Amino acid sequence: FVWVVALLLLGGIGYGVKDVFPSEKLMAKVNGESLQAALFEVRLEQAKTFYTAQGADFKTEENIDLLKQQVLDDMINEMLLVQYGKEQGMAATPEIVEKEYQQTVAQFPSKEEFQKQLTAQGTTPENVRFVISQQLILRQVAEQQAAEHKVEVSGEEIQKAYDEAVASGAEVPAFEEVKADIEAFLRQQKVG
């Protein structure tokens, strides 16, 4: 859960965030929406850090190119899913976005520390709220697809994912606090 919060703050889903890097070049356009190169670079660095911690080696240009393609593909897929969700009438209400935002802020020792992280990443609370709204739409798409395809997540799978997070040494909230988030994440992974 903590790494999800970090991902959210350090790059979000990486597109559509207004005025984050307004003059930067674009990596791609998907149905008229821009994917900014600077946000791609943030996501790439996050992926490098994550996979390096898992033992991956990025000393060769070939491995870096593969990772770049994976990150770009992931970001484009996320854009397409959000666009699909919006076409299906899915949206995130301001109340739910604010509730999720406050939960994100609560993951930090203080509001000041949260603001320092935002400033260090060159983003704003509005951008975080935007990313949360996009993530909520992605969650709705995943839930719709899971229901249509009867995707189930077992209690054992949820517990295993939680145990792996704990074993990684990350600071993880109590199981009951994050159980629903883990289930939604695993369901989304299965839906693909």
Backbone as CSV, one residue per row, in Angstrom:
resi,resn,N_x,N_y,N_z,CA_x,CA_y,CA_z,C_x,C_y,C_z
1,PHE,0.825,-1.193,0.000,0.000,0.000,0.000,0.864,1.249,0.000
2,VAL,1.936,1.227,0.769,2.828,2.378,0.826,3.441,2.643,-0.538
3,TRP,3.813,1.585,-1.249,4.406,1.808,-2.585,3.372,2.328,-3.556
4,VAL,2.101,2.008,-3.355,1.041,2.561,-4.194,0.950,4.062,-3.944
5,VAL,1.015,4.475,-2.686,0.990,5.897,-2.358,2.194,6.590,-2.985
6,ALA,3.363,5.961,-2.875,4.566,6.553,-3.465,4.427,6.671,-4.976
7,LEU,3.921,5.642,-5.608,3.710,5.685,-7.052,2.755,6.807,-7.409
8,LEU,1.711,6.941,-6.645,0.725,7.980,-6.884,1.382,9.352,-6.829
9,LEU,2.197,9.579,-5.822,2.816,10.884,-5.662,3.934,11.136,-6.650
10,LEU,4.661,10.118,-7.009,5.836,10.316,-7.838,5.564,10.309,-9.327
11,GLY,4.348,10.090,-9.728,4.124,10.154,-11.157,2.709,9.850,-11.556
12,GLY,1.952,9.370,-10.617,0.575,9.064,-10.947,0.483,8.157,-12.138
13,ILE,-0.528,8.328,-12.910,-0.646,7.520,-14.105,0.041,8.199,-15.267
14,GLY,0.517,9.424,-15.032,1.466,10.008,-15.948,0.928,10.726,-17.160
15,TYR,-0.299,11.128,-17.145,-0.818,11.865,-18.281,-1.957,12.735,-17.833
16,GLY,-2.270,13.685,-18.638,-3.436,14.494,-18.383,-3.339,15.414,-17.181
17,VAL,-2.307,15.323,-16.384,-2.189,16.185,-15.217,-1.858,17.581,-15.723
18,LYS,-2.726,18.497,-15.430,-2.637,19.836,-15.996,-1.456,20.616,-15.423
19,ASP,-0.712,21.243,-16.313,0.340,22.191,-15.958,1.452,21.614,-15.088
20,VAL,1.644,20.319,-15.098,2.764,19.773,-14.341,4.061,20.152,-15.036
21,PHE,4.127,19.850,-16.296,5.277,20.186,-17.114,4.737,20.794,-18.419
22,PRO,4.160,21.992,-18.378,3.415,22.512,-19.512,4.231,22.684,-20.789
23,SER,5.525,22.930,-20.687,6.300,23.187,-21.894,7.120,21.976,-22.331
24,GLU,6.943,20.858,-21.681,7.742,19.682,-21.995,7.253,18.991,-23.259
25,LYS,8.166,18.248,-23.871,7.788,17.489,-25.063,6.908,16.307,-24.678
26,LEU,6.237,15.774,-25.665,5.315,14.672,-25.448,5.959,13.348,-25.838
27,MET,5.568,12.296,-25.128,6.000,10.944,-25.483,5.035,10.339,-26.484
28,ALA,3.748,10.654,-26.310,2.720,10.072,-27.171,1.440,10.870,-27.034
29,LYS,0.562,10.679,-27.996,-0.807,11.188,-27.915,-1.704,9.998,-28.125
30,VAL,-2.677,9.850,-27.233,-3.614,8.738,-27.310,-5.016,9.327,-27.381
31,ASN,-5.614,9.196,-28.539,-6.949,9.751,-28.762,-7.023,11.215,-28.332
32,GLY,-5.984,11.971,-28.658,-5.966,13.394,-28.365,-5.429,13.775,-27.005
33,GLU,-5.214,12.819,-26.109,-4.662,13.115,-24.778,-3.152,12.954,-24.816
34,SER,-2.474,13.867,-24.132,-1.014,13.898,-24.156,-0.406,13.080,-23.025
35,LEU,0.661,12.402,-23.372,1.482,11.706,-22.388,2.815,12.449,-22.394
36,GLN,3.099,13.154,-21.320,4.266,14.021,-21.268,5.550,13.237,-21.003
37,ALA,6.611,13.649,-21.702,7.903,12.976,-21.577,8.450,13.045,-20.156
38,ALA,8.265,14.178,-19.493,8.795,14.317,-18.126,8.119,13.337,-17.179
39,LEU,6.820,13.121,-17.342,6.121,12.164,-16.491,6.531,10.734,-16.836
40,PHE,6.796,10.497,-18.108,7.315,9.190,-18.511,8.638,8.926,-17.799
41,GLU,9.498,9.926,-17.740,10.801,9.763,-17.090,10.642,9.457,-15.598
42,VAL,9.663,10.097,-14.951,9.401,9.814,-13.535,9.001,8.355,-13.375
43,ARG,8.068,7.895,-14.213,7.609,6.506,-14.131,8.740,5.539,-14.447
44,LEU,9.590,5.895,-15.396,10.728,5.039,-15.742,11.668,4.881,-14.550
45,GLU,11.962,5.974,-13.880,12.835,5.907,-12.700,12.201,5.079,-11.591
46,GLN,10.888,5.206,-11.414,10.191,4.390,-10.418,10.324,2.917,-10.762
47,ALA,10.138,2.597,-12.018,10.223,1.202,-12.451,11.636,0.669,-12.264
48,LYS,12.642,1.463,-12.610,14.039,1.042,-12.421,14.306,0.738,-10.951
49,THR,13.855,1.636,-10.091,14.059,1.448,-8.649,13.370,0.174,-8.172
50,PHE,12.128,-0.011,-8.586,11.368,-1.183,-8.172,12.040,-2.470,-8.654
51,TYR,12.375,-2.542,-9.932,12.944,-3.774,-10.480,14.383,-4.013,-10.011
52,THR,15.124,-2.947,-9.765,16.478,-3.100,-9.224,16.404,-3.735,-7.835
53,ALA,15.426,-3.317,-7.035,15.233,-3.901,-5.709,14.862,-5.377,-5.807
54,GLN,14.271,-5.773,-6.935,13.912,-7.176,-7.160,15.066,-7.976,-7.763
55,GLY,16.203,-7.308,-8.023,17.370,-7.998,-8.542,17.610,-7.831,-10.034
56,ALA,16.836,-6.998,-10.694,17.029,-6.785,-12.134,18.284,-5.961,-12.379
57,ASP,18.870,-6.139,-13.564,20.102,-5.461,-13.938,19.821,-4.540,-15.126
58,PHE,20.099,-3.261,-14.967,19.868,-2.304,-16.044,21.172,-1.704,-16.537
59,LYS,22.199,-2.526,-16.577,23.491,-2.055,-17.061,23.584,-2.130,-18.580
60,THR,22.739,-2.930,-19.201,22.774,-3.021,-20.659,21.690,-2.137,-21.275
61,GLU,22.011,-1.597,-22.434,21.058,-0.750,-23.155,19.810,-1.531,-23.545
62,GLU,19.985,-2.821,-23.820,18.844,-3.664,-24.208,17.824,-3.756,-23.073
63,ASN,18.292,-3.962,-21.848,17.374,-4.046,-20.700,16.675,-2.714,-20.446
64,ILE,17.407,-1.626,-20.607,16.809,-0.304,-20.412,15.742,-0.052,-21.482
65,ASP,16.044,-0.425,-22.729,15.069,-0.254,-23.809,13.809,-1.080,-23.565
66,LEU,13.979,-2.293,-23.067,12.813,-3.125,-22.753,11.966,-2.491,-21.653
67,LEU,12.631,-1.963,-20.641,11.904,-1.319,-19.552,11.187,-0.064,-20.054
68,LYS,11.853,0.725,-20.883,11.216,1.922,-21.444,9.951,1.540,-22.208
69,GLN,10.039,0.491,-23.007,8.873,0.075,-23.780,7.753,-0.408,-22.865
70,GLN,8.117,-1.140,-21.811,7.111,-1.629,-20.871,6.409,-0.467,-20.174
71,VAL,7.170,0.518,-19.725,6.591,1.672,-19.035,5.685,2.451,-19.986
72,LEU,6.154,2.684,-21.205,5.336,3.407,-22.181,4.048,2.644,-22.482
73,ASP,4.162,1.339,-22.700,2.974,0.522,-22.952,1.995,0.584,-21.785
74,ASP,2.520,0.505,-20.567,1.657,0.572,-19.379,0.923,1.909,-19.308
75,MET,1.633,2.982,-19.567,1.013,4.299,-19.491,-0.049,4.482,-20.579
76,ILE,0.231,3.993,-21.762,-0.753,4.077,-22.850,-1.975,3.227,-22.519
77,ASN,-1.742,2.030,-22.007,-2.874,1.170,-21.619,-3.727,1.826,-20.544
78,GLU,-3.089,2.478,-19.576,-3.832,3.176,-18.535,-4.675,4.289,-19.142
79,MET,-4.094,5.030,-20.075,-4.840,6.107,-20.735,-6.063,5.541,-21.448
80,LEU,-5.866,4.454,-22.172,-6.972,3.844,-22.911,-8.065,3.349,-21.970
81,LEU,-7.676,2.757,-20.857,-8.668,2.273,-19.901,-9.463,3.412,-19.273
82,VAL,-8.798,4.500,-18.935,-9.509,5.653,-18.368,-10.457,6.226,-19.419
83,GLN,-9.996,6.327,-20.651,-10.866,6.831,-21.716,-12.078,5.920,-21.894
84,TYR,-11.856,4.623,-21.866,-12.957,3.663,-21.976,-13.934,3.848,-20.822
85,GLY,-13.403,3.959,-19.612,-14.252,4.146,-18.443,-15.114,5.387,-18.561
86,LYS,-14.520,6.471,-19.011,-15.280,7.715,-19.182,-16.366,7.532,-20.238
87,GLU,-16.038,6.832,-21.319,-17.041,6.560,-22.356,-18.200,5.739,-21.801
88,GLN,-17.930,4.901,-20.813,-18.959,4.066,-20.190,-19.702,4.820,-19.086
89,GLY,-19.357,6.073,-18.897,-20.038,6.880,-17.890,-19.439,6.767,-16.497
90,MET,-18.286,6.183,-16.385,-17.642,6.050,-15.075,-16.985,7.370,-14.699
91,ALA,-17.075,7.690,-13.439,-16.487,8.935,-12.946,-16.187,8.776,-11.465
92,ALA,-15.410,9.694,-10.977,-15.090,9.726,-9.550,-15.726,10.980,-8.972
93,THR,-16.565,10.813,-7.975,-17.218,11.972,-7.375,-16.196,12.775,-6.566
94,PRO,-16.394,14.075,-6.479,-15.468,14.900,-5.695,-15.346,14.428,-4.240
95,GLU,-16.439,13.918,-3.676,-16.401,13.455,-2.281,-15.486,12.244,-2.121
96,ILE,-15.578,11.313,-3.059,-14.733,10.117,-2.983,-13.276,10.481,-3.241
97,VAL,-13.050,11.364,-4.206,-11.685,11.810,-4.493,-11.091,12.458,-3.251
98,GLU,-11.857,13.312,-2.596,-11.349,13.997,-1.403,-11.062,12.997,-0.277
99,LYS,-11.929,12.015,-0.119,-11.706,10.998,0.914,-10.400,10.244,0.638
100,GLU,-10.188,9.839,-0.596,-8.951,9.130,-0.965,-7.736,10.045,-0.788
101,TYR,-7.896,11.303,-1.149,-6.809,12.270,-0.991,-6.417,12.375,0.482
102,GLN,-7.412,12.503,1.356,-7.126,12.619,2.787,-6.452,11.353,3.322
103,GLN,-6.839,10.187,2.790,-6.181,8.939,3.187,-4.724,8.935,2.738
104,THR,-4.462,9.496,1.570,-3.090,9.594,1.072,-2.268,10.508,1.979
105,VAL,-2.816,11.660,2.318,-2.131,12.603,3.195,-1.837,11.949,4.538
106,ALA,-2.767,11.148,5.027,-2.619,10.503,6.338,-1.478,9.482,6.367
107,GLN,-0.993,9.062,5.218,0.114,8.110,5.168,1.455,8.766,5.533
108,PHE,1.468,10.080,5.619,2.685,10.814,5.928,2.669,11.261,7.380
109,PRO,3.850,11.479,7.961,3.908,11.884,9.373,3.139,13.175,9.666
110,SER,3.096,14.083,8.691,2.381,15.343,8.878,1.970,15.893,7.521
111,LYS,1.054,16.855,7.554,0.645,17.513,6.308,1.813,18.276,5.699
112,GLU,2.665,18.805,6.554,3.836,19.536,6.075,4.784,18.603,5.324
113,GLU,4.970,17.396,5.848,5.835,16.411,5.177,5.241,16.024,3.827
114,PHE,3.934,15.853,3.788,3.246,15.555,2.530,3.492,16.674,1.530
115,GLN,3.324,17.923,1.972,3.533,19.064,1.075,4.980,19.137,0.602
116,LYS,5.932,18.806,1.481,7.345,18.784,1.075,7.569,17.769,-0.043
117,GLN,6.936,16.591,0.091,7.063,15.569,-0.951,6.477,16.065,-2.268
118,LEU,5.340,16.707,-2.212,4.732,17.243,-3.429,5.657,18.265,-4.083
119,THR,6.171,19.177,-3.273,7.061,20.207,-3.789,8.315,19.588,-4.389
120,ALA,8.881,18.600,-3.705,10.079,17.935,-4.207,9.831,17.242,-5.545
121,GLN,8.609,16.772,-5.747,8.273,16.087,-6.996,7.731,17.048,-8.049
122,GLY,7.618,18.311,-7.697,7.141,19.304,-8.649,5.668,19.157,-8.980
123,THR,4.884,18.754,-8.009,3.458,18.573,-8.255,2.653,19.312,-7.197
124,THR,1.354,19.235,-7.324,0.458,19.984,-6.444,-0.632,19.068,-5.899
125,PRO,-1.340,19.518,-4.850,-2.477,18.734,-4.356,-3.535,18.511,-5.438
126,GLU,-3.733,19.494,-6.306,-4.718,19.343,-7.386,-4.325,18.223,-8.334
127,ASN,-3.028,18.117,-8.615,-2.561,17.036,-9.489,-2.742,15.677,-8.834
128,VAL,-2.511,15.624,-7.522,-2.719,14.366,-6.807,-4.195,13.987,-6.855
129,ARG,-5.059,14.952,-6.645,-6.502,14.674,-6.731,-6.891,14.199,-8.127
130,PHE,-6.306,14.807,-9.158,-6.583,14.380,-10.525,-6.163,12.919,-10.724
131,VAL,-4.980,12.582,-10.265,-4.481,11.208,-10.395,-5.393,10.245,-9.641
132,ILE,-5.837,10.649,-8.455,-6.751,9.803,-7.685,-8.032,9.569,-8.475
133,SER,-8.560,10.613,-9.096,-9.798,10.447,-9.869,-9.587,9.475,-11.024
134,GLN,-8.428,9.533,-11.653,-8.136,8.616,-12.746,-7.992,7.178,-12.225
135,GLN,-7.354,7.032,-11.075,-7.201,5.705,-10.475,-8.559,5.123,-10.083
136,LEU,-9.459,5.974,-9.617,-10.795,5.499,-9.259,-11.549,5.019,-10.499
137,ILE,-11.379,5.705,-11.611,-12.002,5.247,-12.852,-11.393,3.923,-13.283
138,LEU,-10.076,3.797,-13.170,-9.424,2.520,-13.498,-9.975,1.394,-12.625
139,ARG,-10.185,1.681,-11.355,-10.728,0.677,-10.437,-12.131,0.257,-10.875
140,GLN,-12.945,1.225,-11.299,-14.298,0.917,-11.761,-14.267,0.052,-13.018
141,VAL,-13.352,0.355,-13.931,-13.214,-0.452,-15.147,-12.822,-1.873,-14.768
142,ALA,-11.858,-1.999,-13.853,-11.413,-3.326,-13.421,-12.555,-4.094,-12.771
143,GLU,-13.328,-3.427,-11.932,-14.447,-4.095,-11.268,-15.508,-4.524,-12.274
144,GLN,-15.768,-3.670,-13.261,-16.732,-4.026,-14.296,-16.245,-5.257,-15.078
145,GLN,-14.989,-5.238,-15.464,-14.438,-6.352,-16.225,-14.390,-7.626,-15.371
146,ALA,-14.055,-7.475,-14.108,-14.021,-8.629,-13.210,-15.401,-9.247,-13.081
147,ALA,-16.414,-8.406,-12.964,-17.792,-8.908,-12.848,-18.219,-9.597,-14.140
148,GLU,-17.910,-8.978,-15.269,-18.283,-9.562,-16.559,-17.602,-10.899,-16.802
149,HIS,-16.364,-11.014,-16.358,-15.583,-12.232,-16.600,-15.497,-13.132,-15.370
150,LYS,-16.282,-12.779,-14.355,-16.350,-13.561,-13.117,-14.960,-13.824,-12.516
151,VAL,-14.156,-12.771,-12.419,-12.825,-12.868,-11.837,-12.958,-12.837,-10.323
152,GLU,-12.400,-13.814,-9.683,-12.448,-13.913,-8.221,-11.040,-13.799,-7.646
153,VAL,-10.956,-13.217,-6.476,-9.707,-13.133,-5.731,-9.948,-13.820,-4.400
154,SER,-9.144,-14.822,-4.118,-9.349,-15.587,-2.884,-8.726,-14.885,-1.686
155,GLY,-9.196,-15.256,-0.528,-8.628,-14.740,0.706,-7.162,-15.106,0.853
156,GLU,-6.804,-16.288,0.348,-5.398,-16.720,0.410,-4.519,-15.826,-0.455
157,GLU,-5.034,-15.433,-1.626,-4.260,-14.558,-2.509,-4.049,-13.187,-1.868
158,ILE,-5.081,-12.690,-1.217,-4.977,-11.399,-0.547,-3.957,-11.483,0.581
159,GLN,-4.039,-12.530,1.378,-3.116,-12.703,2.492,-1.685,-12.853,1.997
160,LYS,-1.496,-13.613,0.917,-0.153,-13.817,0.361,0.449,-12.493,-0.108
161,ALA,-0.340,-11.670,-0.806,0.146,-10.370,-1.271,0.519,-9.488,-0.083
162,TYR,-0.299,-9.520,0.949,-0.016,-8.734,2.146,1.269,-9.224,2.811
163,ASP,1.397,-10.535,2.961,2.584,-11.107,3.594,3.853,-10.767,2.815
164,GLU,3.745,-10.755,1.483,4.900,-10.402,0.655,5.296,-8.945,0.870
165,ALA,4.298,-8.068,1.000,4.584,-6.658,1.257,5.280,-6.498,2.608
166,VAL,4.796,-7.218,3.606,5.407,-7.167,4.936,6.837,-7.706,4.884
167,ALA,7.028,-8.820,4.181,8.351,-9.441,4.084,9.350,-8.559,3.345
168,SER,8.856,-7.674,2.481,9.755,-6.801,1.718,10.398,-5.738,2.611
169,GLY,9.895,-5.613,3.827,10.454,-4.632,4.751,9.749,-3.292,4.700
170,ALA,8.750,-3.179,3.830,8.010,-1.925,3.734,7.138,-1.738,4.967
171,GLU,6.894,-0.481,5.302,5.975,-0.181,6.402,4.565,-0.359,5.857
172,VAL,3.851,-1.341,6.398,2.539,-1.705,5.869,1.485,-1.536,6.961
173,PRO,0.351,-0.888,6.614,-0.732,-0.763,7.605,-1.281,-2.137,7.984
174,ALA,-2.130,-2.167,8.973,-2.754,-3.416,9.418,-3.531,-4.049,8.268
175,PHE,-3.574,-5.370,8.269,-4.205,-6.131,7.188,-5.623,-5.669,6.905
176,GLU,-6.421,-5.514,7.935,-7.827,-5.132,7.754,-7.974,-3.753,7.108
177,GLU,-6.998,-2.883,7.334,-7.048,-1.538,6.755,-6.817,-1.554,5.249
178,VAL,-6.041,-2.507,4.765,-5.665,-2.508,3.346,-6.227,-3.699,2.573
179,LYS,-6.967,-4.545,3.244,-7.492,-5.750,2.607,-8.290,-5.426,1.337
180,ALA,-9.192,-4.468,1.409,-10.018,-4.120,0.243,-9.164,-3.559,-0.884
181,ASP,-8.154,-2.762,-0.546,-7.260,-2.212,-1.571,-6.459,-3.317,-2.249
182,ILE,-5.978,-4.274,-1.463,-5.221,-5.392,-2.030,-6.112,-6.218,-2.945
183,GLU,-7.330,-6.474,-2.495,-8.264,-7.250,-3.318,-8.540,-6.544,-4.646
184,ALA,-8.779,-5.229,-4.588,-9.034,-4.466,-5.815,-7.815,-4.502,-6.733
185,PHE,-6.623,-4.366,-6.151,-5.391,-4.406,-6.943,-5.225,-5.764,-7.609
186,LEU,-5.413,-6.849,-6.864,-5.261,-8.192,-7.421,-6.309,-8.462,-8.496
187,ARG,-7.512,-8.003,-8.276,-8.562,-8.174,-9.283,-8.182,-7.435,-10.565
188,GLN,-7.682,-6.223,-10.403,-7.261,-5.429,-11.556,-6.125,-6.129,-12.293
189,GLN,-5.206,-6.731,-11.537,-4.099,-7.469,-12.159,-4.633,-8.652,-12.967
190,LYS,-5.587,-9.356,-12.413,-6.148,-10.527,-13.109,-6.894,-10.128,-14.372
191,VAL,-7.627,-9.021,-14.282,-8.364,-8.550,-15.456,-7.381,-8.138,-16.530
192,GLY,-6.255,-7.598,-16.089,-5.173,-7.282,-17.022,-5.432,-6.007,-17.774
